[in-house]
Amino acid sequence: MKILGIECSCDECAVSVVEDGRSILSSVISTQIEEHKPFDGVVPEIAARLHTEKIISVYREAMQQSASSAQNISAIAVTAKPGLIGSLLVGLSFAKGLSFAWQKPLIGIDHILAHLYAPQLETDICYPHIGLLVSGGHTLLAIVHDYDQIEVLGTTVDDAVGEAFDKVAKYYNLGYPGGKIVDDLASDGDEQAFRFPSCRIEKEPYNVSYSGLKTAVIHQKKQFLYKNAENTLPNLCASFQKAAIDMLLDRVKKAVKQTGLQTVVAAGGVAANSYLRRALSAQKSWQVFYPSLALCTDNAAMIAGIGYQYLKDNKISGWDLNAESRVTRFKRRA
Ligand code: KG4
Ligand code: ZN
């Protein structure tokens, strides 16, 4: 069964055709990075307008590359939440139009669940497992019971981890988006040069916070320079990266210990980070899976892939499917 997936939740306009939840027949992504670069961040109004301009050509290319036609598409899956409301509405309206015209089922997808599903496109990973979703908009640690069922252990109380990377890069004029740039600079730096603070939230041991770290890196960096270490940009990036990712590692270790689950899935844009991948892979107490780099950041293959699972279970959306900007449904542990 071929599913058409549509992803327009933020600044990537993406359409993909995936067969049987696994085989990616096409995955076309039109990124808006260049248009948002002058602002060092995504401008919601510009994002929505660019989705409107691009979606038809991206859709046509995805259909052509996969040699698909309306007749052999079984359903249309689309990101319905969370994300920028104007952007989501473009994808959702387009998906509803196709679904109505083709008389094919419409399936609303949660972007967070889709990110966590992404590595399943490449490897079969058993449920339940520990899921770590780290991106520009989200930082979430959860027990993933099934493709559509997660139990949140912890989140960030302020910035998402990718946002912290982006803000540090913005302050030091490194470019946008900052994650990859900081990661590259860090490869020439000494991660022990600065000893930046971590954070511990007593009542919520799985939660993380990045505002203190961000302030330390931006406004108080000299305070954290270790002995005679050099105050260079690569040293700063390497030390910041270590502090930001070690916080997550600590939470993953706790989760593995407490739940007894020994499989960890890391997904989202920050799962492309080289230090995070090295550190998670170095652990002997769990087996870790990540999507390939192209499937870490936003794409529509993960939407079409998880859409197939919904279709198989006959979990179809109605015409009242709406866009939601925030995460509302996930339950925290008592
Ligand atoms: O998943 P994604 O494409 O979009 C969201 O759903 O947010 O993630 C984008 C985020 C950005 O904050 C970007 O700076 C970060 O992922 N990112 C990285 C790396 N590559 C992308 N952060 C750290 N290291 C990287 N190598
Ligand atoms: Zn994302």
CSV table of C-alpha atoms and ligand atoms in Angstrom, one decimal:
chain,number,residue,atom,x,y,z
A,1,MET,CA,0.0,0.0,0.0
A,2,LYS,CA,1.3,3.4,-1.0
A,3,ILE,CA,0.8,6.4,1.4
A,4,LEU,CA,1.2,10.0,0.4
A,5,GLY,CA,2.7,12.0,3.3
A,6,ILE,CA,2.7,15.8,3.6
A,7,GLU,CA,4.7,17.7,6.1
A,8,CYS,CA,4.4,21.5,6.5
A,9,SER,CA,4.7,22.1,10.3
A,10,CYS,CA,7.6,24.5,10.2
A,11,ASP,CA,10.1,25.6,7.6
A,12,GLU,CA,10.3,22.5,5.4
A,13,CYS,CA,7.7,21.9,2.7
A,14,ALA,CA,7.9,18.1,2.2
A,15,VAL,CA,5.9,15.4,0.3
A,16,SER,CA,6.8,11.7,0.1
A,17,VAL,CA,5.4,8.4,-1.1
A,18,VAL,CA,6.1,5.4,1.1
A,19,GLU,CA,5.1,1.8,0.4
A,20,ASP,CA,4.0,-0.5,3.3
A,21,GLY,CA,5.4,1.8,6.0
A,22,ARG,CA,8.9,1.1,5.0
A,23,SER,CA,10.0,1.6,1.5
A,24,ILE,CA,10.6,5.3,0.6
A,25,LEU,CA,9.7,5.7,-3.1
A,26,SER,CA,10.2,9.5,-3.0
A,27,SER,CA,10.9,12.1,-0.4
A,28,VAL,CA,11.0,15.7,-1.7
A,29,ILE,CA,11.9,18.5,0.6
A,30,SER,CA,11.8,22.2,-0.2
A,31,THR,CA,13.7,24.0,2.6
A,32,GLN,CA,13.1,27.6,3.5
A,33,ILE,CA,16.4,28.1,5.3
A,34,GLU,CA,17.7,30.8,2.9
A,35,GLU,CA,14.5,32.9,3.3
A,36,HIS,CA,14.6,32.7,7.1
A,37,LYS,CA,18.4,33.2,7.4
A,38,PRO,CA,18.3,37.1,7.4
A,39,PHE,CA,16.1,36.8,10.6
A,40,ASP,CA,18.2,34.1,12.3
A,41,GLY,CA,15.0,32.1,12.9
A,42,VAL,CA,11.8,31.0,11.3
A,43,VAL,CA,9.3,33.8,10.6
A,44,PRO,CA,5.8,32.2,10.8
A,45,GLU,CA,4.1,34.5,8.3
A,46,ILE,CA,6.9,33.9,5.7
A,47,ALA,CA,6.9,30.2,6.4
A,48,ALA,CA,3.1,29.9,5.7
A,49,ARG,CA,3.3,31.9,2.5
A,50,LEU,CA,6.3,29.9,1.2
A,51,HIS,CA,4.4,26.6,1.8
A,52,THR,CA,1.5,28.0,-0.2
A,53,GLU,CA,3.9,28.8,-3.1
A,54,LYS,CA,5.8,25.5,-3.0
A,55,ILE,CA,3.4,22.7,-2.1
A,56,ILE,CA,2.0,22.0,-5.6
A,57,SER,CA,5.5,21.6,-7.2
A,58,VAL,CA,6.8,19.6,-4.3
A,59,TYR,CA,3.7,17.3,-4.5
A,60,ARG,CA,4.1,16.9,-8.3
A,61,GLU,CA,7.8,16.0,-8.0
A,62,ALA,CA,7.1,13.4,-5.2
A,63,MET,CA,4.3,11.8,-7.3
A,64,GLN,CA,6.5,11.7,-10.4
A,65,GLN,CA,9.6,10.3,-8.7
A,66,SER,CA,7.6,7.5,-7.2
A,67,ALA,CA,5.7,6.9,-10.5
A,68,SER,CA,2.5,7.2,-8.5
A,69,SER,CA,-1.0,8.3,-9.6
A,70,ALA,CA,-4.2,8.9,-7.7
A,71,GLN,CA,-5.3,5.4,-8.3
A,72,ASN,CA,-2.5,3.7,-6.5
A,73,ILE,CA,-2.3,5.9,-3.5
A,74,SER,CA,-4.2,4.3,-0.6
A,75,ALA,CA,-4.4,7.2,1.8
A,76,ILE,CA,-3.1,10.8,2.5
A,77,ALA,CA,-1.3,11.3,5.8
A,78,VAL,CA,-0.6,14.9,6.9
A,79,THR,CA,1.0,16.6,9.9
A,80,ALA,CA,-1.8,18.1,11.9
A,81,LYS,CA,0.1,19.1,15.0
A,82,PRO,CA,2.2,20.5,16.7
A,83,GLY,CA,3.7,23.3,14.7
A,84,LEU,CA,3.2,26.8,13.3
A,85,ILE,CA,-0.5,27.2,12.8
A,86,GLY,CA,-0.3,29.0,9.4
A,87,SER,CA,2.1,26.4,8.0
A,88,LEU,CA,0.1,23.4,9.3
A,89,LEU,CA,-3.1,24.8,7.7
A,90,VAL,CA,-1.5,24.9,4.3
A,91,GLY,CA,-0.5,21.2,4.4
A,92,LEU,CA,-3.8,20.2,6.0
A,93,SER,CA,-5.9,22.1,3.5
A,94,PHE,CA,-3.9,20.6,0.6
A,95,ALA,CA,-4.3,17.1,2.1
A,96,LYS,CA,-8.1,17.5,2.5
A,97,GLY,CA,-8.4,18.7,-1.1
A,98,LEU,CA,-6.6,15.6,-2.4
A,99,SER,CA,-8.5,13.3,-0.1
A,100,PHE,CA,-11.8,14.7,-1.2
A,101,ALA,CA,-10.9,14.7,-4.9
A,102,TRP,CA,-9.5,11.2,-4.9
A,103,GLN,CA,-12.0,9.8,-2.3
A,104,LYS,CA,-9.1,8.4,-0.3
A,105,PRO,CA,-8.8,8.3,3.5
A,106,LEU,CA,-7.3,11.2,5.3
A,107,ILE,CA,-5.0,10.6,8.3
A,108,GLY,CA,-3.9,13.4,10.7
A,109,ILE,CA,-0.4,12.8,12.1
A,110,ASP,CA,1.3,14.0,15.2
A,111,HIS,CA,4.7,15.4,14.2
A,112,ILE,CA,6.3,14.1,17.5
A,113,LEU,CA,5.1,10.6,17.0
A,114,ALA,CA,6.3,10.7,13.3
A,115,HIS,CA,9.9,11.8,14.4
A,116,LEU,CA,10.0,8.8,16.8
A,117,TYR,CA,8.8,6.5,14.0
A,118,ALA,CA,11.5,7.7,11.5
A,119,PRO,CA,14.1,5.0,12.3
A,120,GLN,CA,11.4,2.3,11.8
A,121,LEU,CA,11.6,3.3,8.1
A,122,GLU,CA,15.1,1.8,8.1
A,123,THR,CA,15.2,-0.9,10.8
A,124,ASP,CA,12.6,-2.9,12.7
A,125,ILE,CA,12.6,-1.7,16.3
A,126,CYS,CA,10.6,-3.5,18.9
A,127,TYR,CA,8.2,-1.7,21.3
A,128,PRO,CA,8.3,-0.7,24.0
A,129,HIS,CA,11.5,1.4,24.0
A,130,ILE,CA,12.9,4.6,25.3
A,131,GLY,CA,12.4,7.5,22.9
A,132,LEU,CA,14.4,10.7,22.9
A,133,LEU,CA,13.1,13.4,20.6
A,134,VAL,CA,15.4,16.3,20.3
A,135,SER,CA,14.8,19.0,17.7
A,136,GLY,CA,14.5,22.8,17.3
A,137,GLY,CA,10.9,22.8,18.7
A,138,HIS,CA,10.9,19.8,21.0
A,139,THR,CA,12.9,18.0,23.8
A,140,LEU,CA,11.1,15.0,25.1
A,141,LEU,CA,12.0,11.7,26.8
A,142,ALA,CA,9.3,9.0,26.7
A,143,ILE,CA,8.5,5.4,26.9
A,144,VAL,CA,7.3,4.6,23.4
A,145,HIS,CA,4.7,1.8,23.9
A,146,ASP,CA,3.6,1.8,20.2
A,147,TYR,CA,3.7,3.9,17.1
A,148,ASP,CA,0.8,6.0,18.4
A,149,GLN,CA,1.2,5.7,22.1
A,150,ILE,CA,3.9,7.4,24.2
A,151,GLU,CA,4.2,8.0,27.9
A,152,VAL,CA,6.2,11.2,28.6
A,153,LEU,CA,8.8,11.0,31.3
A,154,GLY,CA,10.3,14.5,30.9
A,155,THR,CA,10.5,17.5,28.7
A,156,THR,CA,12.3,20.9,28.7
A,157,VAL,CA,11.0,23.5,31.0
A,158,ASP,CA,12.1,26.3,28.7
A,159,ASP,CA,14.1,26.1,25.4
A,160,ALA,CA,14.3,23.0,23.2
A,161,VAL,CA,17.8,21.7,22.9
A,162,GLY,CA,18.0,22.6,19.2
A,163,GLU,CA,16.8,26.1,20.0
A,164,ALA,CA,19.7,26.5,22.5
A,165,PHE,CA,22.1,25.5,19.8
A,166,ASP,CA,20.5,28.0,17.4
A,167,LYS,CA,20.5,30.8,20.0
A,168,VAL,CA,24.1,30.3,20.9
A,169,ALA,CA,25.0,30.4,17.2
A,170,LYS,CA,22.9,33.5,16.7
A,171,TYR,CA,24.6,35.3,19.5
A,172,TYR,CA,28.1,34.6,18.2
A,173,ASN,CA,27.0,35.3,14.6
A,174,LEU,CA,27.8,31.8,13.4
A,175,GLY,CA,24.9,31.4,11.0
A,176,TYR,CA,21.5,29.8,10.8
A,177,PRO,CA,20.5,27.1,11.7
A,178,GLY,CA,23.1,26.9,14.3
A,179,GLY,CA,23.1,23.2,15.3
A,180,LYS,CA,25.3,21.8,12.5
A,181,ILE,CA,27.6,24.8,12.6
A,182,VAL,CA,28.2,24.5,16.4
A,183,ASP,CA,28.7,20.7,15.9
A,184,ASP,CA,31.3,21.3,13.2
A,185,LEU,CA,33.2,24.0,15.1
A,186,ALA,CA,33.2,21.8,18.2
A,187,SER,CA,35.1,19.1,16.4
A,188,ASP,CA,38.2,21.3,16.6
A,189,GLY,CA,37.6,22.4,20.2
A,190,ASP,CA,38.4,21.1,23.7
A,191,GLU,CA,35.2,20.2,25.5
A,192,GLN,CA,36.9,20.6,28.9
A,193,ALA,CA,37.9,24.2,28.2
A,194,PHE,CA,34.8,25.7,29.8
A,195,ARG,CA,33.0,23.9,32.6
A,196,PHE,CA,29.4,25.1,32.0
A,197,PRO,CA,26.7,24.4,34.5
A,198,SER,CA,24.2,21.5,34.2
A,199,CYS,CA,20.8,21.5,35.6
A,200,ARG,CA,18.9,19.2,38.0
A,201,ILE,CA,15.2,19.6,38.8
A,202,GLU,CA,14.6,17.7,42.0
A,203,LYS,CA,10.8,17.2,41.7
A,204,GLU,CA,11.0,16.3,38.0
A,205,PRO,CA,14.2,14.3,37.5
A,206,TYR,CA,13.6,13.7,33.8
A,207,ASN,CA,13.1,17.4,32.9
A,208,VAL,CA,15.8,19.5,31.5
A,209,SER,CA,16.4,23.3,31.3
A,210,TYR,CA,18.6,25.2,28.8
A,211,SER,CA,18.1,28.8,29.9
A,212,GLY,CA,20.9,28.7,32.6
A,213,LEU,CA,23.3,27.1,30.2
A,214,LYS,CA,22.4,29.5,27.4
A,215,THR,CA,23.0,32.5,29.8
A,216,ALA,CA,26.3,31.0,30.9
A,217,VAL,CA,27.5,30.5,27.3
A,218,ILE,CA,26.4,33.9,26.1
A,219,HIS,CA,26.8,36.3,29.0
A,220,GLN,CA,29.1,34.7,31.7
A,221,LYS,CA,31.4,32.6,29.7
A,222,LYS,CA,34.6,33.9,31.3
A,223,GLN,CA,33.4,32.7,34.7
A,224,PHE,CA,33.3,29.1,33.4
A,225,LEU,CA,36.7,29.1,31.6
A,226,TYR,CA,38.8,26.4,33.2
A,227,LYS,CA,42.3,27.3,34.5
A,228,ASN,CA,44.5,28.3,31.6
A,229,ALA,CA,42.2,27.0,28.8
A,230,GLU,CA,41.9,29.2,25.7
A,231,ASN,CA,38.9,31.3,25.2
A,232,THR,CA,38.3,30.3,21.5
A,233,LEU,CA,35.1,29.7,19.5
A,234,PRO,CA,35.8,26.0,18.9
A,235,ASN,CA,36.5,25.5,22.7
A,236,LEU,CA,33.3,27.4,23.5
A,237,CYS,CA,31.2,25.3,21.1
A,238,ALA,CA,32.7,22.0,22.2
A,239,SER,CA,32.1,22.8,25.9
A,240,PHE,CA,28.6,24.0,25.3
A,241,GLN,CA,27.7,21.0,23.2
A,242,LYS,CA,29.0,18.6,25.9
A,243,ALA,CA,27.0,20.4,28.6
A,244,ALA,CA,23.8,20.5,26.5
A,245,ILE,CA,24.0,16.8,25.4
A,246,ASP,CA,25.3,15.4,28.8
A,247,MET,CA,22.1,16.7,30.4
A,248,LEU,CA,20.1,14.5,28.0
A,249,LEU,CA,22.4,11.5,28.5
A,250,ASP,CA,21.9,11.7,32.2
A,251,ARG,CA,18.1,11.5,31.8
A,252,VAL,CA,18.4,8.6,29.3
A,253,LYS,CA,20.5,6.7,31.8
A,254,LYS,CA,18.0,7.2,34.5
A,255,ALA,CA,15.1,6.1,32.2
A,256,VAL,CA,16.9,2.9,31.2
A,257,LYS,CA,17.7,2.1,34.8
A,258,GLN,CA,14.2,2.8,36.1
A,259,THR,CA,12.2,1.1,33.3
A,260,GLY,CA,14.6,-1.8,32.6
A,261,LEU,CA,14.1,-1.0,28.8
A,262,GLN,CA,17.4,-1.5,27.0
A,263,THR,CA,16.5,0.0,23.6
A,264,VAL,CA,16.8,3.7,23.0
A,265,VAL,CA,15.7,5.6,19.9
A,266,ALA,CA,17.0,9.1,19.3
A,267,ALA,CA,15.2,11.2,16.7
A,268,GLY,CA,14.7,14.8,15.5
A,269,GLY,CA,17.2,17.3,14.1
A,270,VAL,CA,19.6,17.2,17.1
A,271,ALA,CA,19.9,13.4,16.8
A,272,ALA,CA,22.2,14.4,13.9
A,273,ASN,CA,24.6,15.8,16.4
A,274,SER,CA,27.9,13.9,16.3
A,275,TYR,CA,28.7,14.1,20.1
A,276,LEU,CA,25.2,12.8,20.9
A,277,ARG,CA,25.5,9.9,18.5
A,278,ARG,CA,29.0,9.1,19.8
A,279,ALA,CA,27.9,9.3,23.5
A,280,LEU,CA,24.7,7.3,23.0
A,281,SER,CA,26.5,4.6,21.0
A,282,ALA,CA,29.3,4.3,23.6
A,283,GLN,CA,27.0,3.0,26.3
A,284,LYS,CA,27.0,-0.7,26.9
A,285,SER,CA,23.7,-0.8,28.9
A,286,TRP,CA,21.5,-0.1,25.9
A,287,GLN,CA,21.2,-0.5,22.2
A,288,VAL,CA,20.6,2.7,20.3
A,289,PHE,CA,18.9,3.5,17.0
A,290,TYR,CA,18.9,6.7,15.1
A,291,PRO,CA,17.4,7.6,11.7
A,292,SER,CA,19.9,8.3,9.0
A,293,LEU,CA,20.8,12.0,8.8
A,294,ALA,CA,18.2,12.9,6.1
A,295,LEU,CA,15.5,11.4,8.3
A,296,CYS,CA,16.5,13.2,11.5
A,297,THR,CA,15.4,16.6,10.3
A,298,ASP,CA,11.8,17.3,9.1
A,299,ASN,CA,10.7,15.2,6.2
A,300,ALA,CA,7.5,13.7,4.9
A,301,ALA,CA,8.7,10.1,4.6
A,302,MET,CA,8.2,9.7,8.4
A,303,ILE,CA,4.6,11.1,8.0
A,304,ALA,CA,3.8,8.6,5.2
A,305,GLY,CA,5.5,5.8,7.1
A,306,ILE,CA,3.6,6.2,10.3
A,307,GLY,CA,0.4,6.9,8.2
A,308,TYR,CA,0.6,3.3,6.9
A,309,GLN,CA,0.4,2.0,10.5
A,310,TYR,CA,-2.7,4.2,11.1
A,311,LEU,CA,-4.4,3.0,7.9
A,312,LYS,CA,-3.7,-0.7,8.8
A,313,ASP,CA,-5.4,-0.2,12.1
A,314,ASN,CA,-8.2,1.7,10.4
A,315,LYS,CA,-7.5,4.9,12.4
A,316,ILE,CA,-8.8,7.4,9.9
A,317,SER,CA,-9.5,11.1,10.5
A,318,GLY,CA,-12.7,12.9,9.7
A,319,TRP,CA,-13.3,16.1,7.8
A,320,ASP,CA,-13.2,18.0,11.1
A,321,LEU,CA,-9.5,17.3,11.4
A,322,ASN,CA,-7.9,20.6,12.5
A,323,ALA,CA,-4.4,22.0,13.0
A,324,GLU,CA,-3.1,22.4,16.6
A,325,SER,CA,-0.1,24.4,17.4
A,326,ARG,CA,0.7,22.9,20.8
A,327,VAL,CA,1.1,19.4,22.3
A,328,THR,CA,-1.9,18.7,24.4
A,329,ARG,CA,-2.5,15.0,24.5
A,330,PHE,CA,0.6,13.4,26.0
A,331,LYS,CA,0.3,12.3,29.6
A,332,ARG,CA,3.0,12.9,32.1
A,333,ARG,CA,3.8,10.2,34.7
A,334,ALA,CA,2.2,10.9,38.1
B,1,KG4,O1,13.7,18.2,13.5
B,1,KG4,P1,14.0,19.5,13.0
B,1,KG4,O2,14.4,19.6,11.5
B,1,KG4,O3,12.9,20.6,13.2
B,1,KG4,C1,12.1,20.6,14.3
B,1,KG4,O4,11.1,19.8,14.3
B,1,KG4,O5,12.4,21.5,15.2
B,1,KG4,O6,15.3,20.1,13.9
B,1,KG4,C2,15.9,21.3,13.6
B,1,KG4,C3,16.9,21.5,14.7
B,1,KG4,C4,17.6,22.9,14.6
B,1,KG4,O7,17.5,23.5,15.9
B,1,KG4,C5,19.0,22.6,14.2
B,1,KG4,O8,19.9,23.6,14.7
B,1,KG4,C6,19.2,21.3,14.9
B,1,KG4,O9,18.0,20.6,14.7
B,1,KG4,N1,20.3,20.5,14.4
B,1,KG4,C7,21.4,20.2,15.1
B,1,KG4,C8,22.3,19.5,14.2
B,1,KG4,N2,21.7,19.4,13.0
B,1,KG4,C9,20.5,20.0,13.1
B,1,KG4,N3,21.7,20.4,16.4
B,1,KG4,C10,22.9,19.9,16.8
B,1,KG4,N4,23.8,19.3,16.1
B,1,KG4,C11,23.5,19.0,14.8
B,1,KG4,N5,24.5,18.4,14.0
B,2,ZN,ZN,10.5,18.2,13.5
